[in-house]
Coordinates of C-alpha atoms in Angstrom, one line a residue:
X1 CA 130.7 177.0 134.9
X2 CA 127.6 175.2 135.2
X3 CA 125.8 175.3 132.1
X4 CA 121.5 176.0 132.7
X5 CA 118.9 174.3 130.6
X6 CA 115.7 176.1 130.3
X7 CA 112.7 174.1 131.3
X8 CA 111.2 173.4 127.9
X9 CA 114.1 171.8 127.4
X10 CA 114.8 169.6 130.8
X11 CA 111.0 168.7 129.7
X12 CA 111.9 167.1 126.3
X13 CA 115.1 165.6 127.6
X14 CA 112.6 164.4 130.4
X15 CA 108.6 162.9 127.4
X16 CA 112.5 161.4 125.5
X17 CA 113.3 159.2 128.0
X18 CA 110.4 158.3 129.5
X19 CA 109.5 157.3 125.6
X20 CA 112.4 155.0 125.1
X21 CA 112.0 153.9 128.7
X22 CA 108.3 152.7 127.2
X23 CA 110.0 151.3 123.9
X24 CA 111.9 149.4 126.1
X25 CA 110.0 147.9 128.4
X26 CA 107.2 146.7 125.9
X27 CA 109.9 145.1 123.2
X28 CA 111.2 143.3 126.7
X29 CA 107.3 142.4 127.9
X30 CA 106.8 141.1 124.4
X31 CA 109.6 139.1 124.1
X32 CA 108.8 137.9 127.9
X33 CA 105.3 137.1 126.8
X34 CA 106.0 134.9 123.9
X35 CA 105.8 130.8 124.1
X36 CA 107.8 129.1 121.5
X37 CA 106.1 125.7 120.6
X38 CA 107.0 123.1 118.3
X39 CA 106.5 121.4 115.8
X40 CA 104.9 124.7 113.5
X41 CA 103.0 123.9 111.6
X42 CA 101.2 121.0 112.2
X43 CA 100.2 118.8 109.6
X44 CA 98.3 115.6 110.1
X45 CA 95.7 113.1 108.7
X46 CA 91.9 111.9 110.6
X47 CA 93.1 110.1 113.4
X48 CA 97.2 111.0 113.8
X49 CA 98.8 112.3 116.3
X50 CA 101.5 114.3 117.3
X51 CA 102.9 116.2 120.5
X52 CA 103.6 119.0 121.4
X53 CA 106.2 120.3 123.2
X54 CA 106.8 123.8 124.8
X55 CA 110.5 126.0 125.7
X56 CA 108.5 126.7 129.7
X57 CA 109.3 125.0 132.6
X58 CA 105.5 125.6 134.1
X59 CA 102.2 123.9 133.1
X60 CA 101.0 124.7 129.9
X61 CA 97.0 125.4 128.9
X62 CA 96.1 124.0 125.7
X63 CA 93.1 125.2 123.4
X64 CA 91.5 124.2 119.8
X65 CA 90.2 126.7 118.1
X66 CA 87.8 124.3 116.2
X67 CA 87.2 120.2 118.3
X68 CA 85.5 119.4 115.8
X69 CA 88.9 119.8 113.5
X70 CA 91.5 118.6 116.1
X71 CA 91.8 118.3 119.9
X72 CA 94.3 118.6 121.9
X73 CA 94.6 116.7 125.8
X74 CA 96.0 118.7 128.4
X75 CA 99.5 117.3 128.2
X76 CA 99.7 118.5 124.7
X77 CA 98.9 115.8 122.3
X78 CA 96.7 116.9 119.4
X79 CA 94.4 114.6 117.6
X80 CA 92.9 115.3 113.7
X81 CA 89.3 115.0 113.9
X82 CA 88.3 115.7 110.4
X83 CA 89.8 117.3 107.3
X84 CA 90.7 121.1 107.7
X85 CA 92.7 124.3 109.4
X86 CA 92.9 125.3 113.1
X87 CA 94.4 126.5 115.6
X88 CA 96.4 125.2 118.9
X89 CA 97.9 128.1 121.7
X90 CA 99.4 126.7 124.8
X91 CA 99.4 129.5 127.6
X92 CA 101.5 129.7 131.3
X93 CA 101.3 132.1 133.5
X94 CA 101.7 135.9 131.8
X95 CA 102.9 134.1 128.2
X96 CA 101.3 132.5 125.7
X97 CA 101.7 131.1 121.9
X98 CA 99.9 128.9 118.5
X99 CA 100.3 126.9 116.1
X100 CA 98.5 126.8 112.9
X101 CA 97.3 122.8 112.3
X102 CA 96.5 121.3 108.9
X103 CA 94.0 118.2 109.2
X104 CA 94.8 116.3 105.2
X105 CA 91.6 114.9 103.7
X106 CA 90.9 111.6 104.2
X107 CA 92.0 110.5 100.5
X108 CA 94.7 112.5 99.3
X109 CA 97.2 112.0 96.2
X110 CA 100.1 113.3 94.4
X111 CA 99.4 112.9 90.9
X112 CA 103.2 112.9 89.9
X113 CA 104.6 110.4 92.4
X114 CA 101.4 107.7 92.0
X115 CA 101.1 108.0 95.6
X116 CA 97.4 108.0 97.6
X117 CA 97.4 108.2 101.3
X118 CA 94.4 106.5 102.9
X119 CA 92.7 107.5 106.2
X120 CA 90.2 105.3 107.8
X121 CA 86.8 103.9 106.0
X122 CA 86.2 108.1 104.9
X123 CA 89.4 107.7 103.1
X124 CA 88.6 104.3 101.3
X125 CA 85.0 105.6 100.6
X126 CA 86.5 108.7 98.9
X127 CA 88.8 105.9 96.6
X128 CA 85.6 104.3 95.8
X129 CA 83.7 106.7 95.2
X130 CA 87.4 107.9 92.9
X131 CA 87.1 104.4 90.8
X132 CA 83.6 103.5 90.6
X133 CA 81.2 106.9 89.8
X134 CA 84.0 108.7 88.3
X135 CA 86.4 106.6 86.4
X136 CA 89.8 108.4 87.8
X137 CA 92.2 105.1 86.7
X138 CA 95.0 104.7 89.1
X139 CA 97.1 102.5 87.2
X140 CA 100.8 102.3 88.9
X141 CA 99.7 103.8 91.8
X142 CA 100.7 103.3 95.4
X143 CA 98.2 103.2 98.2
X144 CA 98.9 103.7 102.3
X145 CA 96.4 102.8 104.4
X146 CA 97.7 105.6 107.1
X147 CA 95.3 104.6 109.9
X148 CA 92.3 101.6 111.1
X149 CA 88.6 101.5 108.8
X150 CA 86.0 100.6 110.9
X151 CA 82.6 100.5 108.5
X152 CA 81.0 99.7 111.5
X153 CA 78.4 97.0 108.8
X154 CA 78.1 99.1 106.1
X155 CA 77.9 97.7 102.4
X156 CA 81.1 98.1 100.3
X157 CA 80.7 97.7 96.9
X158 CA 83.5 95.9 95.0
X159 CA 86.3 98.3 94.1
X160 CA 86.3 98.1 90.0
X161 CA 89.9 96.4 90.0
X162 CA 90.7 97.1 86.2
X163 CA 91.9 101.1 87.2
X164 CA 94.1 99.6 90.1
X165 CA 96.5 97.2 87.1
X166 CA 100.0 97.7 88.7
X167 CA 99.1 98.9 92.0
X168 CA 101.1 98.4 95.3
X169 CA 98.1 98.7 98.8
X170 CA 101.1 99.1 102.4
X171 CA 98.8 98.4 104.6
X172 CA 101.2 99.6 107.6
X173 CA 99.7 97.3 109.9
X174 CA 96.2 99.1 110.1
X175 CA 92.6 96.7 109.8
X176 CA 90.0 97.2 107.5
X177 CA 86.4 95.3 110.0
X178 CA 82.9 95.1 110.1
X179 CA 81.6 95.6 106.7
X180 CA 79.2 93.8 104.3
X181 CA 79.7 93.0 100.9
X182 CA 76.7 91.5 99.1
X183 CA 77.2 93.1 95.1
X184 CA 78.7 91.9 92.3
X185 CA 80.6 93.4 90.0
X186 CA 79.7 92.5 86.2
X187 CA 80.7 95.1 84.6
X188 CA 83.8 94.6 84.2
X189 CA 86.4 92.8 81.7
X190 CA 89.5 91.0 81.9
X191 CA 92.7 91.5 80.0
X192 CA 91.2 88.4 77.3
X193 CA 88.3 91.0 76.7
X194 CA 86.0 88.5 79.2
X195 CA 82.7 89.9 80.9
X196 CA 83.9 89.7 84.3
X197 CA 81.5 88.4 87.6
X198 CA 83.4 89.2 90.5
X199 CA 83.1 90.0 94.4
X200 CA 85.1 90.6 96.7
X201 CA 86.4 94.2 98.7
X202 CA 88.7 94.1 95.0
X203 CA 86.6 93.1 92.0
X204 CA 89.0 91.8 89.7
X205 CA 92.4 93.3 88.7
X206 CA 96.0 92.9 86.9
X207 CA 99.1 92.5 88.4
X208 CA 99.4 94.0 92.3
X209 CA 100.5 94.2 94.9
X210 CA 100.0 93.8 98.6
X211 CA 101.0 94.0 102.2
X212 CA 100.8 94.0 106.0
X213 CA 96.4 94.5 106.0
X214 CA 94.1 93.3 108.1
X215 CA 90.2 92.3 106.7
X216 CA 88.3 91.1 110.2
X217 CA 84.1 91.0 110.5
X218 CA 83.9 90.8 106.7
X219 CA 81.0 89.4 105.3
X220 CA 80.6 88.4 101.0
X221 CA 77.2 87.2 100.3
X222 CA 76.4 86.7 96.5
X223 CA 74.2 84.1 94.4
X224 CA 75.3 86.2 91.2
X225 CA 79.5 86.1 91.5
X226 CA 81.2 83.9 89.6
X227 CA 84.7 84.4 90.9
X228 CA 84.3 85.2 94.5
X229 CA 87.2 86.4 97.1
X230 CA 86.9 88.1 100.5
X231 CA 89.9 89.9 99.7
X232 CA 90.4 90.0 95.7
X233 CA 88.0 88.0 93.2
X234 CA 89.8 87.7 90.6
X235 CA 93.0 88.2 88.8
X236 CA 95.5 88.6 85.6
X237 CA 98.6 88.2 86.0
X238 CA 101.2 88.4 89.2
X239 CA 100.0 88.9 92.6
X240 CA 102.6 88.8 95.7
X241 CA 100.6 88.5 98.9
X242 CA 102.9 89.5 102.1
X243 CA 101.6 89.6 106.1
X244 CA 97.5 89.6 105.1
X245 CA 95.2 88.7 107.7
X246 CA 92.0 87.4 107.3
X247 CA 89.4 86.7 110.1
X248 CA 86.5 86.1 111.9
X249 CA 84.5 86.6 108.5
X250 CA 83.1 84.4 106.4
X251 CA 82.5 84.4 102.5
X252 CA 79.2 81.9 100.4
X253 CA 78.2 82.2 96.9
X254 CA 77.2 79.4 94.4
X255 CA 80.1 79.4 92.5
X256 CA 82.1 76.6 91.2
X257 CA 85.2 78.7 89.9
X258 CA 86.6 79.6 92.7
X259 CA 86.0 80.8 96.2
X260 CA 89.0 81.9 99.0
X261 CA 89.3 84.1 101.3
X262 CA 92.4 86.1 99.6
X263 CA 91.6 86.1 96.2
X264 CA 89.2 83.2 94.5
X265 CA 90.5 82.9 91.3
X266 CA 93.9 83.9 89.0
X267 CA 94.6 83.5 85.8
X268 CA 97.0 81.1 84.2
X269 CA 98.0 84.0 81.9
X270 CA 97.1 87.6 81.0
X271 CA 96.5 87.9 76.7
X272 CA 98.1 91.6 76.3
X273 CA 97.6 93.4 72.7
X274 CA 100.4 91.7 70.5
X275 CA 101.6 89.5 73.6
X276 CA 101.1 86.8 76.1
X277 CA 102.4 87.4 79.6
X278 CA 103.0 84.2 82.4
X279 CA 101.0 84.4 85.8
X280 CA 102.7 83.6 89.3
X281 CA 101.4 84.1 92.1
X282 CA 103.5 84.5 95.7
X283 CA 101.6 84.4 99.6
X284 CA 104.4 84.4 102.9
X285 CA 103.3 84.8 106.2
X286 CA 99.1 85.1 105.2
X287 CA 97.2 84.4 108.2
X288 CA 93.5 82.7 107.6
X289 CA 91.3 82.3 110.9
X290 CA 87.9 82.3 112.1
X291 CA 86.6 81.9 108.1
X292 CA 84.2 80.2 107.1
X293 CA 84.2 79.3 102.7
X294 CA 80.7 78.2 101.4
X295 CA 81.2 77.4 97.8
X296 CA 81.2 75.0 94.7
X297 CA 84.9 75.4 95.2
X298 CA 86.1 77.1 98.7
X299 CA 90.1 76.8 99.7
X300 CA 91.1 79.8 102.6
X301 CA 93.8 81.2 100.4
X302 CA 93.3 81.0 97.3
X303 CA 89.8 79.3 95.7
X304 CA 91.4 78.2 92.3
X305 CA 94.7 78.4 90.6
X306 CA 94.4 78.0 86.7
X307 CA 96.7 74.9 86.1
X308 CA 99.5 76.1 88.3
X309 CA 102.9 74.8 90.3
X310 CA 102.7 74.6 93.8
X311 CA 105.6 75.6 95.2
X312 CA 107.9 74.3 92.4
X313 CA 111.2 72.9 94.0
X314 CA 113.3 73.8 91.0
X315 CA 112.8 77.5 90.2
X316 CA 115.6 78.9 89.5
X317 CA 117.1 82.4 87.8
X318 CA 114.1 84.9 86.3
X319 CA 110.9 83.3 88.1
X320 CA 109.0 85.0 84.7
X321 CA 110.9 83.0 82.4
X322 CA 109.3 79.8 83.9
X323 CA 106.2 78.8 83.3
X324 CA 103.0 79.7 85.8
X325 CA 103.9 78.8 89.6
X326 CA 102.0 79.5 93.3
X327 CA 104.2 79.5 96.4
X328 CA 103.1 79.9 99.5
X329 CA 105.6 80.5 102.4
X330 CA 104.4 80.5 106.1
X331 CA 101.2 80.6 106.1
X332 CA 99.2 79.9 108.7
X333 CA 95.8 78.8 108.4
X334 CA 93.6 77.7 111.2
X335 CA 90.2 76.9 112.7
X336 CA 88.5 77.4 109.9
X337 CA 85.5 75.9 107.8
X338 CA 85.7 74.8 104.1
X339 CA 82.0 73.5 102.6
X340 CA 81.8 72.4 99.4
X341 CA 77.6 71.3 98.1
X342 CA 79.1 67.9 96.1
X343 CA 80.0 65.0 97.5
X344 CA 83.5 63.6 98.3
X345 CA 85.5 63.4 94.9
X346 CA 83.6 64.7 93.1
X347 CA 84.7 66.8 90.6
X348 CA 87.9 66.1 92.1
X349 CA 88.8 68.0 95.6
X350 CA 87.3 71.3 95.5
X351 CA 87.8 72.2 99.2
X352 CA 91.2 73.0 100.9
X353 CA 93.1 75.1 103.0
X354 CA 95.8 76.4 100.8
X355 CA 93.9 76.7 97.1
X356 CA 92.3 73.7 94.9
X357 CA 91.4 73.4 91.2
X358 CA 95.1 73.2 89.1
X359 CA 95.8 69.8 87.7
X360 CA 97.1 67.5 89.7
X361 CA 96.8 67.8 94.1
X362 CA 98.1 69.9 96.3
X363 CA 100.0 67.8 98.9
X364 CA 102.4 67.8 101.1
X365 CA 104.7 69.7 98.8
X366 CA 102.5 72.6 100.0
X367 CA 101.9 71.9 103.6
X368 CA 105.9 71.5 104.7
X369 CA 106.1 75.6 105.2
X370 CA 103.1 76.0 106.5
X371 CA 100.9 75.7 109.4
X372 CA 96.8 74.7 109.4
X373 CA 94.9 73.2 112.6
X374 CA 91.8 72.6 113.3
X375 CA 90.1 73.1 110.4
X376 CA 87.2 71.4 108.4
X377 CA 86.1 70.7 105.8
X378 CA 82.9 69.6 104.6
X379 CA 81.5 67.9 101.3
X380 CA 78.1 67.7 100.6
X381 CA 77.6 68.5 104.8
X382 CA 80.0 65.3 105.7
X383 CA 83.0 65.8 107.4
X384 CA 86.1 64.5 106.6
X385 CA 89.9 65.8 108.1
X386 CA 92.6 66.8 105.5
X387 CA 96.0 65.9 106.7
X388 CA 98.9 66.1 104.1
X389 CA 96.7 65.8 100.6
X390 CA 94.2 63.3 101.7
X391 CA 91.6 63.3 102.9
X392 CA 89.4 60.4 105.2
X393 CA 85.8 60.4 106.8
X394 CA 85.8 62.3 110.3

């Protein structure tokens, strides 16, 4: 027996069928149009790049919602331009998808971990403002340079380094370039509470480690600075410098207390409340190239060591239990000019490729693991040639 379905019932069934079919078609359409992008989301810094990948084989068209914040190439390479947020959209045929992108600040820090990231010149200027103007204390912080910093000839006020005590600087091979330093810092006191007059990228500080940073096209000029360096003017306590490069730069001062490409002066002792600590200095793999130093006491790596022992042959056990010492290993000083305002022999020999101003001369024991060539030495505008601790008229 056949069951008859009345017309209204047929219509209802037909409508239900069409409704379910529409849902399935819509669902399939959504699935077909979705384009998966990785990574998602994206976080990067100014100047950094991230390559996006998709799950389709067709040609993909990428666009940025804000090219002042982040740009994207035809190959899906996104570049952080300035701090902020934006959206990258990808389309391939009828499929599309998007990812959210966050570009981090030029200078950002993790107070709990005492870590800070620095992106370019803007990041260093933000740190400078935080230290010099806001007087923020970054003792014990690790600073990581995430990109090159080109200052385009801008003036730089030395960082107040006693807000940067016990800090570590990791450069990751990046370069700080094209800045001028003419203003000395006269507001700092060393650990013995003595007024300082210092100039450099960092004015004066206590205990510092710097690695894998290049300084290029840096011009330092002052008549007021007493302790003068291109990188650091004055240092209390332990200093460790690895793979620091200074090239195509100059420093000119009236100082006779020590002027150097990396460090102006390092004290032999650190005076702290209730105790006195012995200093030490280690420079390994540092390069000074095409640098001119002019002052009353000029040198390549360090302007003046305070009563130091250079490359001692008998350091064993805990170095901190020994006398103050300085080590120069595998450093390179080439094509540099060292000028002093005194005649040869006056006040010792206040010009050297490595360092000067210590008890006794720095001779061949400091030269053995280092490379030096093409350097010129001028005593009161008279040129001398240096070889293994000996100067002879040119």
